[in-house]
Amino acid sequence: MNGNLIIKNASQLVTCSGYKAKQGKEMSELHVIEDGAVVIEDGTITAVGKTADILSDSVAESKYDVVDAKGKAVLPGFVDSHTHFVFGGYRAEEYSWRLSGVSYMDIMKRGGGILSTVKATSEASKEELMKSGTDRLNSMLSFGVTTVEGKSGYGLDRDTELKQLEVMELLDQEHPVDIVRTFLGAHAVPEAYKGNEDAFIDFLIDGVLPEVADRKLAAFCDIFCEQNVFSIEQSRRLLSKAKELGLKLKLHADEIVRIGGAELAAELGAISADHLLQASNQGISDLAESRVMATLLPGTAFSLKEPYARARYMIDQGCAVALATDFNPGSCFTESISLIFALATIYMGLTTEEVISSLTINGAAALDRADITGSIDKDKKGDLIVLEHPSYHFLSYHIGVSSVEKVIKKGKLVFDKKEGGLISC
Ligand code: NIG
Ligand code: FE
């Protein structure tokens, strides 16, 4: 396989066409071509249209690998734009405590939660993190994910933060899924800094952030802006410095308590504000106006038994919404895109079309990559999925089960359910 591929006869070619985020009503426009075909050359999409037109245009089929998608829908690969997939250890017992009523923040106050993963991650070798990271990326790929964001934040010290980012840099080179790295050094307050959070922010600004920026170890900087974690002022200080150093911004905002994280994201010109379970009407209109992506994580609300973010209201107010898994060892241990479809359609009131936009072109825009992925358009990467079914509606109709039959990454077949799953290239 050389990255030259034709997909032909797709019952639906769902292009999600566009090179920037879809706002509000635009999220319903999927741009479907019936009996569609795509030509990919050297990993890049060179032609999109009706099969009859594309194949009559003197395309010499013999030069390409050919996928006949008769009776199947074809879509862009999914972009999971918020995860914490590199970590050591697990927190299965903690999940059971939560099922019996102990809250996420109470577990955190007792030194559990994020801090227990911090300990396990600092003790894990790079090889161990590579191995578990690879397994998790393989699983994501089977759900049709071709680009994923991954955060540090289970170090809180220089060495472990850098170790997480370096592991993601290596995984990006070795694994077909593209990885966008985010520095989340301000994910929790380490024991030594309890009550002295400002000093921890100073340490990140002076002791870690400049190296992350110099070595281009991350494209984004993020912070857990939350009551009893990092305040609005501390978040503003860290993120402003990150911006000055050339990083793009994300925030864990208004997740558990409404403290104005959405408003801050708009003020700072962040690319996305994430979670937003408690975002205010003002915060939501600020996001819409400043064109900051509202990245919603229904798996986390489900797993924490918290109310879902007001996705319907946000879209009706003109926001651009992305959906993501938030895959992590604590608040949401799932990489299932199928679960996200189920929760977003049934509990958040989104249509299947809106969910697809939020996991493709808007997922890409949440990573500032809408110019290169997230839709089936000329000059974008040849990242596509072929469903087992003739229409995209099966993505929500087939509840909790992945309908993805094949995954194509830069024009190469990397996953085929019919051939037993992963294909090594
Ligand atoms: O996005 N809210 C903070 N961070 C993660 C949870 C990480 C963890 O519990 O390990 C989140 O939900
Ligand atoms: Fe998160």
PDB file of N, CA, C and O in Angstrom, residues 173-236:
ATOM      1  N   GLN A 173       4.778   9.370  15.883  1.00  0.00           N
ATOM      2  CA  GLN A 173       5.629   8.908  14.771  1.00  0.00           C
ATOM      3  C   GLN A 173       5.375   7.444  14.446  1.00  0.00           C
ATOM      4  O   GLN A 173       5.467   7.025  13.297  1.00  0.00           O
ATOM      5  N   GLU A 174       5.026   6.658  15.463  1.00  0.00           N
ATOM      6  CA  GLU A 174       4.958   5.206  15.255  1.00  0.00           C
ATOM      7  C   GLU A 174       3.570   4.685  14.927  1.00  0.00           C
ATOM      8  O   GLU A 174       3.425   3.599  14.366  1.00  0.00           O
ATOM      9  N   HIS A 175       2.554   5.395  15.332  1.00  0.00           N
ATOM     10  CA  HIS A 175       1.184   4.867  15.204  1.00  0.00           C
ATOM     11  C   HIS A 175       0.428   5.625  14.121  1.00  0.00           C
ATOM     12  O   HIS A 175       0.634   6.835  13.959  1.00  0.00           O
ATOM     13  N   PRO A 176      -0.455   4.943  13.388  1.00  0.00           N
ATOM     14  CA  PRO A 176      -1.186   5.660  12.333  1.00  0.00           C
ATOM     15  C   PRO A 176      -2.072   6.812  12.823  1.00  0.00           C
ATOM     16  O   PRO A 176      -2.278   7.787  12.089  1.00  0.00           O
ATOM     17  N   VAL A 177      -2.595   6.724  14.030  1.00  0.00           N
ATOM     18  CA  VAL A 177      -3.450   7.825  14.509  1.00  0.00           C
ATOM     19  C   VAL A 177      -2.578   9.064  14.758  1.00  0.00           C
ATOM     20  O   VAL A 177      -1.534   8.980  15.391  1.00  0.00           O
ATOM     21  N   ASP A 178      -2.996  10.223  14.241  1.00  0.00           N
ATOM     22  CA  ASP A 178      -2.277  11.476  14.494  1.00  0.00           C
ATOM     23  C   ASP A 178      -2.576  11.957  15.910  1.00  0.00           C
ATOM     24  O   ASP A 178      -3.731  11.924  16.348  1.00  0.00           O
ATOM     25  N   ILE A 179      -1.545  12.443  16.580  1.00  0.00           N
ATOM     26  CA  ILE A 179      -1.710  12.886  17.975  1.00  0.00           C
ATOM     27  C   ILE A 179      -1.371  14.368  18.091  1.00  0.00           C
ATOM     28  O   ILE A 179      -0.300  14.807  17.668  1.00  0.00           O
ATOM     29  N   VAL A 180      -2.291  15.135  18.655  1.00  0.00           N
ATOM     30  CA  VAL A 180      -2.045  16.563  18.928  1.00  0.00           C
ATOM     31  C   VAL A 180      -1.812  16.686  20.434  1.00  0.00           C
ATOM     32  O   VAL A 180      -2.640  16.245  21.234  1.00  0.00           O
ATOM     33  N   ARG A 181      -0.668  17.273  20.805  1.00  0.00           N
ATOM     34  CA  ARG A 181      -0.274  17.254  22.218  1.00  0.00           C
ATOM     35  C   ARG A 181      -0.638  18.553  22.948  1.00  0.00           C
ATOM     36  O   ARG A 181      -0.453  19.648  22.424  1.00  0.00           O
ATOM     37  N   THR A 182      -1.130  18.372  24.172  1.00  0.00           N
ATOM     38  CA  THR A 182      -1.509  19.506  25.024  1.00  0.00           C
ATOM     39  C   THR A 182      -0.784  19.421  26.358  1.00  0.00           C
ATOM     40  O   THR A 182      -0.770  18.356  26.990  1.00  0.00           O
ATOM     41  N   PHE A 183      -0.201  20.539  26.770  1.00  0.00           N
ATOM     42  CA  PHE A 183       0.457  20.619  28.085  1.00  0.00           C
ATOM     43  C   PHE A 183      -0.584  21.001  29.138  1.00  0.00           C
ATOM     44  O   PHE A 183      -1.163  22.075  29.096  1.00  0.00           O
ATOM     45  N   LEU A 184      -0.830  20.073  30.073  1.00  0.00           N
ATOM     46  CA  LEU A 184      -1.818  20.313  31.132  1.00  0.00           C
ATOM     47  C   LEU A 184      -1.136  20.184  32.503  1.00  0.00           C
ATOM     48  O   LEU A 184      -1.609  19.476  33.387  1.00  0.00           O
ATOM     49  N   GLY A 185       0.013  20.874  32.625  1.00  0.00           N
ATOM     50  CA  GLY A 185       0.724  20.819  33.909  1.00  0.00           C
ATOM     51  C   GLY A 185      -0.159  21.283  35.066  1.00  0.00           C
ATOM     52  O   GLY A 185      -0.010  20.824  36.202  1.00  0.00           O
ATOM     53  N   ALA A 186      -1.095  22.184  34.802  1.00  0.00           N
ATOM     54  CA  ALA A 186      -1.998  22.680  35.846  1.00  0.00           C
ATOM     55  C   ALA A 186      -3.287  21.850  35.847  1.00  0.00           C
ATOM     56  O   ALA A 186      -4.382  22.345  35.578  1.00  0.00           O
ATOM     57  N   HIS A 187      -3.123  20.572  36.151  1.00  0.00           N
ATOM     58  CA  HIS A 187      -4.273  19.654  36.142  1.00  0.00           C
ATOM     59  C   HIS A 187      -4.779  19.427  37.560  1.00  0.00           C
ATOM     60  O   HIS A 187      -5.945  19.111  37.777  1.00  0.00           O
ATOM     61  N   ALA A 188      -3.879  19.529  38.539  1.00  0.00           N
ATOM     62  CA  ALA A 188      -4.256  19.372  39.949  1.00  0.00           C
ATOM     63  C   ALA A 188      -3.172  20.056  40.760  1.00  0.00           C
ATOM     64  O   ALA A 188      -2.096  20.373  40.230  1.00  0.00           O
ATOM     65  N   VAL A 189      -3.461  20.275  42.037  1.00  0.00           N
ATOM     66  CA  VAL A 189      -2.460  20.932  42.884  1.00  0.00           C
ATOM     67  C   VAL A 189      -1.671  19.832  43.600  1.00  0.00           C
ATOM     68  O   VAL A 189      -2.249  19.048  44.350  1.00  0.00           O
ATOM     69  N   PRO A 190      -0.345  19.753  43.370  1.00  0.00           N
ATOM     70  CA  PRO A 190       0.429  18.723  44.065  1.00  0.00           C
ATOM     71  C   PRO A 190       0.410  18.965  45.574  1.00  0.00           C
ATOM     72  O   PRO A 190       0.299  20.119  46.014  1.00  0.00           O
ATOM     73  N   GLU A 191       0.545  17.873  46.372  1.00  0.00           N
ATOM     74  CA  GLU A 191       0.513  17.974  47.845  1.00  0.00           C
ATOM     75  C   GLU A 191       1.379  19.124  48.361  1.00  0.00           C
ATOM     76  O   GLU A 191       0.943  19.929  49.180  1.00  0.00           O
ATOM     77  N   ALA A 192       2.598  19.208  47.824  1.00  0.00           N
ATOM     78  CA  ALA A 192       3.569  20.187  48.335  1.00  0.00           C
ATOM     79  C   ALA A 192       3.110  21.631  48.129  1.00  0.00           C
ATOM     80  O   ALA A 192       3.638  22.544  48.762  1.00  0.00           O
ATOM     81  N   TYR A 193       2.162  21.850  47.248  1.00  0.00           N
ATOM     82  CA  TYR A 193       1.715  23.223  46.948  1.00  0.00           C
ATOM     83  C   TYR A 193       0.293  23.508  47.456  1.00  0.00           C
ATOM     84  O   TYR A 193      -0.258  24.560  47.166  1.00  0.00           O
ATOM     85  N   LYS A 194      -0.282  22.560  48.222  1.00  0.00           N
ATOM     86  CA  LYS A 194      -1.657  22.782  48.714  1.00  0.00           C
ATOM     87  C   LYS A 194      -1.722  24.089  49.502  1.00  0.00           C
ATOM     88  O   LYS A 194      -0.904  24.321  50.394  1.00  0.00           O
ATOM     89  N   GLY A 195      -2.651  24.954  49.156  1.00  0.00           N
ATOM     90  CA  GLY A 195      -2.772  26.242  49.832  1.00  0.00           C
ATOM     91  C   GLY A 195      -1.833  27.295  49.249  1.00  0.00           C
ATOM     92  O   GLY A 195      -1.850  28.453  49.644  1.00  0.00           O
ATOM     93  N   ASN A 196      -0.981  26.882  48.351  1.00  0.00           N
ATOM     94  CA  ASN A 196      -0.013  27.809  47.765  1.00  0.00           C
ATOM     95  C   ASN A 196      -0.022  27.666  46.234  1.00  0.00           C
ATOM     96  O   ASN A 196       1.012  27.511  45.593  1.00  0.00           O
ATOM     97  N   GLU A 197      -1.248  27.676  45.706  1.00  0.00           N
ATOM     98  CA  GLU A 197      -1.437  27.403  44.276  1.00  0.00           C
ATOM     99  C   GLU A 197      -0.707  28.417  43.396  1.00  0.00           C
ATOM    100  O   GLU A 197      -0.217  28.074  42.320  1.00  0.00           O
ATOM    101  N   ASP A 198      -0.640  29.669  43.870  1.00  0.00           N
ATOM    102  CA  ASP A 198       0.045  30.692  43.067  1.00  0.00           C
ATOM    103  C   ASP A 198       1.504  30.317  42.822  1.00  0.00           C
ATOM    104  O   ASP A 198       2.038  30.526  41.729  1.00  0.00           O
ATOM    105  N   ALA A 199       2.118  29.732  43.848  1.00  0.00           N
ATOM    106  CA  ALA A 199       3.527  29.336  43.701  1.00  0.00           C
ATOM    107  C   ALA A 199       3.648  28.196  42.689  1.00  0.00           C
ATOM    108  O   ALA A 199       4.643  28.113  41.955  1.00  0.00           O
ATOM    109  N   PHE A 200       2.657  27.333  42.647  1.00  0.00           N
ATOM    110  CA  PHE A 200       2.708  26.243  41.660  1.00  0.00           C
ATOM    111  C   PHE A 200       2.583  26.797  40.237  1.00  0.00           C
ATOM    112  O   PHE A 200       3.295  26.377  39.318  1.00  0.00           O
ATOM    113  N   ILE A 201       1.701  27.781  40.082  1.00  0.00           N
ATOM    114  CA  ILE A 201       1.573  28.426  38.759  1.00  0.00           C
ATOM    115  C   ILE A 201       2.910  29.097  38.394  1.00  0.00           C
ATOM    116  O   ILE A 201       3.375  28.973  37.254  1.00  0.00           O
ATOM    117  N   ASP A 202       3.565  29.748  39.369  1.00  0.00           N
ATOM    118  CA  ASP A 202       4.882  30.361  39.108  1.00  0.00           C
ATOM    119  C   ASP A 202       5.871  29.296  38.643  1.00  0.00           C
ATOM    120  O   ASP A 202       6.621  29.501  37.688  1.00  0.00           O
ATOM    121  N   PHE A 203       5.839  28.142  39.348  1.00  0.00           N
ATOM    122  CA  PHE A 203       6.769  27.051  38.988  1.00  0.00           C
ATOM    123  C   PHE A 203       6.514  26.594  37.538  1.00  0.00           C
ATOM    124  O   PHE A 203       7.462  26.417  36.756  1.00  0.00           O
ATOM    125  N   LEU A 204       5.252  26.443  37.162  1.00  0.00           N
ATOM    126  CA  LEU A 204       4.964  25.998  35.784  1.00  0.00           C
ATOM    127  C   LEU A 204       5.447  27.040  34.778  1.00  0.00           C
ATOM    128  O   LEU A 204       6.046  26.718  33.747  1.00  0.00           O
ATOM    129  N   ILE A 205       5.169  28.322  35.110  1.00  0.00           N
ATOM    130  CA  ILE A 205       5.544  29.401  34.185  1.00  0.00           C
ATOM    131  C   ILE A 205       7.064  29.496  34.027  1.00  0.00           C
ATOM    132  O   ILE A 205       7.572  29.666  32.921  1.00  0.00           O
ATOM    133  N   ASP A 206       7.782  29.342  35.142  1.00  0.00           N
ATOM    134  CA  ASP A 206       9.244  29.510  35.059  1.00  0.00           C
ATOM    135  C   ASP A 206       9.972  28.203  34.763  1.00  0.00           C
ATOM    136  O   ASP A 206      10.984  28.201  34.075  1.00  0.00           O
ATOM    137  N   GLY A 207       9.438  27.102  35.282  1.00  0.00           N
ATOM    138  CA  GLY A 207      10.226  25.867  35.285  1.00  0.00           C
ATOM    139  C   GLY A 207       9.838  24.839  34.242  1.00  0.00           C
ATOM    140  O   GLY A 207      10.598  23.887  34.023  1.00  0.00           O
ATOM    141  N   VAL A 208       8.675  24.952  33.602  1.00  0.00           N
ATOM    142  CA  VAL A 208       8.280  23.898  32.664  1.00  0.00           C
ATOM    143  C   VAL A 208       7.827  24.462  31.308  1.00  0.00           C
ATOM    144  O   VAL A 208       8.280  24.018  30.255  1.00  0.00           O
ATOM    145  N   LEU A 209       6.954  25.455  31.373  1.00  0.00           N
ATOM    146  CA  LEU A 209       6.353  25.992  30.144  1.00  0.00           C
ATOM    147  C   LEU A 209       7.393  26.426  29.086  1.00  0.00           C
ATOM    148  O   LEU A 209       7.244  26.074  27.905  1.00  0.00           O
ATOM    149  N   PRO A 210       8.456  27.166  29.476  1.00  0.00           N
ATOM    150  CA  PRO A 210       9.409  27.610  28.447  1.00  0.00           C
ATOM    151  C   PRO A 210      10.043  26.428  27.708  1.00  0.00           C
ATOM    152  O   PRO A 210      10.231  26.482  26.495  1.00  0.00           O
ATOM    153  N   GLU A 211      10.335  25.339  28.436  1.00  0.00           N
ATOM    154  CA  GLU A 211      10.947  24.167  27.792  1.00  0.00           C
ATOM    155  C   GLU A 211       9.942  23.479  26.861  1.00  0.00           C
ATOM    156  O   GLU A 211      10.297  23.053  25.753  1.00  0.00           O
ATOM    157  N   VAL A 212       8.700  23.395  27.307  1.00  0.00           N
ATOM    158  CA  VAL A 212       7.652  22.791  26.469  1.00  0.00           C
ATOM    159  C   VAL A 212       7.539  23.584  25.165  1.00  0.00           C
ATOM    160  O   VAL A 212       7.464  23.015  24.071  1.00  0.00           O
ATOM    161  N   ALA A 213       7.573  24.911  25.284  1.00  0.00           N
ATOM    162  CA  ALA A 213       7.437  25.761  24.091  1.00  0.00           C
ATOM    163  C   ALA A 213       8.676  25.667  23.211  1.00  0.00           C
ATOM    164  O   ALA A 213       8.575  25.447  22.002  1.00  0.00           O
ATOM    165  N   ASP A 214       9.867  25.780  23.820  1.00  0.00           N
ATOM    166  CA  ASP A 214      11.125  25.731  23.045  1.00  0.00           C
ATOM    167  C   ASP A 214      11.256  24.447  22.254  1.00  0.00           C
ATOM    168  O   ASP A 214      11.665  24.458  21.104  1.00  0.00           O
ATOM    169  N   ARG A 215      10.935  23.344  22.912  1.00  0.00           N
ATOM    170  CA  ARG A 215      11.107  22.030  22.256  1.00  0.00           C
ATOM    171  C   ARG A 215       9.878  21.634  21.438  1.00  0.00           C
ATOM    172  O   ARG A 215       9.809  20.538  20.932  1.00  0.00           O
ATOM    173  N   LYS A 216       8.913  22.538  21.345  1.00  0.00           N
ATOM    174  CA  LYS A 216       7.665  22.278  20.607  1.00  0.00           C
ATOM    175  C   LYS A 216       7.053  20.935  21.006  1.00  0.00           C
ATOM    176  O   LYS A 216       6.607  20.144  20.170  1.00  0.00           O
ATOM    177  N   LEU A 217       7.024  20.714  22.323  1.00  0.00           N
ATOM    178  CA  LEU A 217       6.478  19.447  22.817  1.00  0.00           C
ATOM    179  C   LEU A 217       4.959  19.451  22.870  1.00  0.00           C
ATOM    180  O   LEU A 217       4.337  18.403  23.007  1.00  0.00           O
ATOM    181  N   ALA A 218       4.354  20.628  22.784  1.00  0.00           N
ATOM    182  CA  ALA A 218       2.891  20.693  22.806  1.00  0.00           C
ATOM    183  C   ALA A 218       2.425  21.832  21.906  1.00  0.00           C
ATOM    184  O   ALA A 218       3.098  22.858  21.786  1.00  0.00           O
ATOM    185  N   ALA A 219       1.260  21.640  21.290  1.00  0.00           N
ATOM    186  CA  ALA A 219       0.656  22.704  20.481  1.00  0.00           C
ATOM    187  C   ALA A 219      -0.247  23.572  21.350  1.00  0.00           C
ATOM    188  O   ALA A 219      -0.479  24.746  21.048  1.00  0.00           O
ATOM    189  N   PHE A 220      -0.787  22.953  22.418  1.00  0.00           N
ATOM    190  CA  PHE A 220      -1.770  23.640  23.266  1.00  0.00           C
ATOM    191  C   PHE A 220      -1.330  23.656  24.723  1.00  0.00           C
ATOM    192  O   PHE A 220      -0.601  22.775  25.170  1.00  0.00           O
ATOM    193  N   CYS A 221      -1.847  24.658  25.458  1.00  0.00           N
ATOM    194  CA  CYS A 221      -1.754  24.657  26.921  1.00  0.00           C
ATOM    195  C   CYS A 221      -3.183  24.670  27.470  1.00  0.00           C
ATOM    196  O   CYS A 221      -4.054  25.371  26.953  1.00  0.00           O
ATOM    197  N   ASP A 222      -3.406  23.879  28.496  1.00  0.00           N
ATOM    198  CA  ASP A 222      -4.739  23.706  29.084  1.00  0.00           C
ATOM    199  C   ASP A 222      -4.596  23.869  30.599  1.00  0.00           C
ATOM    200  O   ASP A 222      -3.487  23.812  31.140  1.00  0.00           O
ATOM    201  N   ILE A 223      -5.716  24.077  31.292  1.00  0.00           N
ATOM    202  CA  ILE A 223      -5.697  24.164  32.768  1.00  0.00           C
ATOM    203  C   ILE A 223      -7.042  23.689  33.304  1.00  0.00           C
ATOM    204  O   ILE A 223      -8.073  23.878  32.646  1.00  0.00           O
ATOM    205  N   PHE A 224      -7.033  23.070  34.486  1.00  0.00           N
ATOM    206  CA  PHE A 224      -8.280  22.674  35.153  1.00  0.00           C
ATOM    207  C   PHE A 224      -8.721  23.897  35.965  1.00  0.00           C
ATOM    208  O   PHE A 224      -8.336  24.087  37.109  1.00  0.00           O
ATOM    209  N   CYS A 225      -9.511  24.755  35.316  1.00  0.00           N
ATOM    210  CA  CYS A 225      -9.998  25.993  35.923  1.00  0.00           C
ATOM    211  C   CYS A 225     -11.276  25.639  36.677  1.00  0.00           C
ATOM    212  O   CYS A 225     -12.326  25.463  36.061  1.00  0.00           O
ATOM    213  N   GLU A 226     -11.172  25.489  37.995  1.00  0.00           N
ATOM    214  CA  GLU A 226     -12.295  24.929  38.758  1.00  0.00           C
ATOM    215  C   GLU A 226     -12.179  25.354  40.208  1.00  0.00           C
ATOM    216  O   GLU A 226     -11.062  25.529  40.716  1.00  0.00           O
ATOM    217  N   GLN A 227     -13.330  25.502  40.870  1.00  0.00           N
ATOM    218  CA  GLN A 227     -13.305  25.822  42.294  1.00  0.00           C
ATOM    219  C   GLN A 227     -12.466  24.775  43.029  1.00  0.00           C
ATOM    220  O   GLN A 227     -12.592  23.568  42.741  1.00  0.00           O
ATOM    221  N   ASN A 228     -11.640  25.218  43.953  1.00  0.00           N
ATOM    222  CA  ASN A 228     -10.750  24.339  44.724  1.00  0.00           C
ATOM    223  C   ASN A 228      -9.635  23.694  43.891  1.00  0.00           C
ATOM    224  O   ASN A 228      -8.974  22.783  44.358  1.00  0.00           O
ATOM    225  N   VAL A 229      -9.474  24.140  42.655  1.00  0.00           N
ATOM    226  CA  VAL A 229      -8.315  23.665  41.878  1.00  0.00           C
ATOM    227  C   VAL A 229      -7.551  24.934  41.449  1.00  0.00           C
ATOM    228  O   VAL A 229      -6.790  25.472  42.257  1.00  0.00           O
ATOM    229  N   PHE A 230      -7.788  25.463  40.248  1.00  0.00           N
ATOM    230  CA  PHE A 230      -7.136  26.713  39.859  1.00  0.00           C
ATOM    231  C   PHE A 230      -8.191  27.775  39.556  1.00  0.00           C
ATOM    232  O   PHE A 230      -9.160  27.503  38.830  1.00  0.00           O
ATOM    233  N   SER A 231      -7.963  28.967  40.096  1.00  0.00           N
ATOM    234  CA  SER A 231      -8.949  30.050  39.985  1.00  0.00           C
ATOM    235  C   SER A 231      -8.888  30.695  38.597  1.00  0.00           C
ATOM    236  O   SER A 231      -7.966  30.437  37.812  1.00  0.00           O
ATOM    237  N   ILE A 232      -9.845  31.575  38.365  1.00  0.00           N
ATOM    238  CA  ILE A 232      -9.863  32.350  37.117  1.00  0.00           C
ATOM    239  C   ILE A 232      -8.568  33.141  36.968  1.00  0.00           C
ATOM    240  O   ILE A 232      -7.936  33.156  35.913  1.00  0.00           O
ATOM    241  N   GLU A 233      -8.141  33.792  38.048  1.00  0.00           N
ATOM    242  CA  GLU A 233      -6.946  34.640  37.962  1.00  0.00           C
ATOM    243  C   GLU A 233      -5.697  33.802  37.688  1.00  0.00           C
ATOM    244  O   GLU A 233      -4.853  34.161  36.859  1.00  0.00           O
ATOM    245  N   GLN A 234      -5.598  32.655  38.384  1.00  0.00           N
ATOM    246  CA  GLN A 234      -4.434  31.775  38.147  1.00  0.00           C
ATOM    247  C   GLN A 234      -4.453  31.239  36.716  1.00  0.00           C
ATOM    248  O   GLN A 234      -3.416  31.132  36.061  1.00  0.00           O
ATOM    249  N   SER A 235      -5.647  30.928  36.237  1.00  0.00           N
ATOM    250  CA  SER A 235      -5.771  30.408  34.862  1.00  0.00           C
ATOM    251  C   SER A 235      -5.360  31.486  33.863  1.00  0.00           C
ATOM    252  O   SER A 235      -4.632  31.225  32.907  1.00  0.00           O
ATOM    253  N   ARG A 236      -5.838  32.715  34.103  1.00  0.00           N
ATOM    254  CA  ARG A 236      -5.506  33.821  33.190  1.00  0.00           C
ATOM    255  C   ARG A 236      -3.982  34.011  33.120  1.00  0.00           C
ATOM    256  O   ARG A 236      -3.402  34.198  32.059  1.00  0.00           O
TER     257      ARG A 236
END
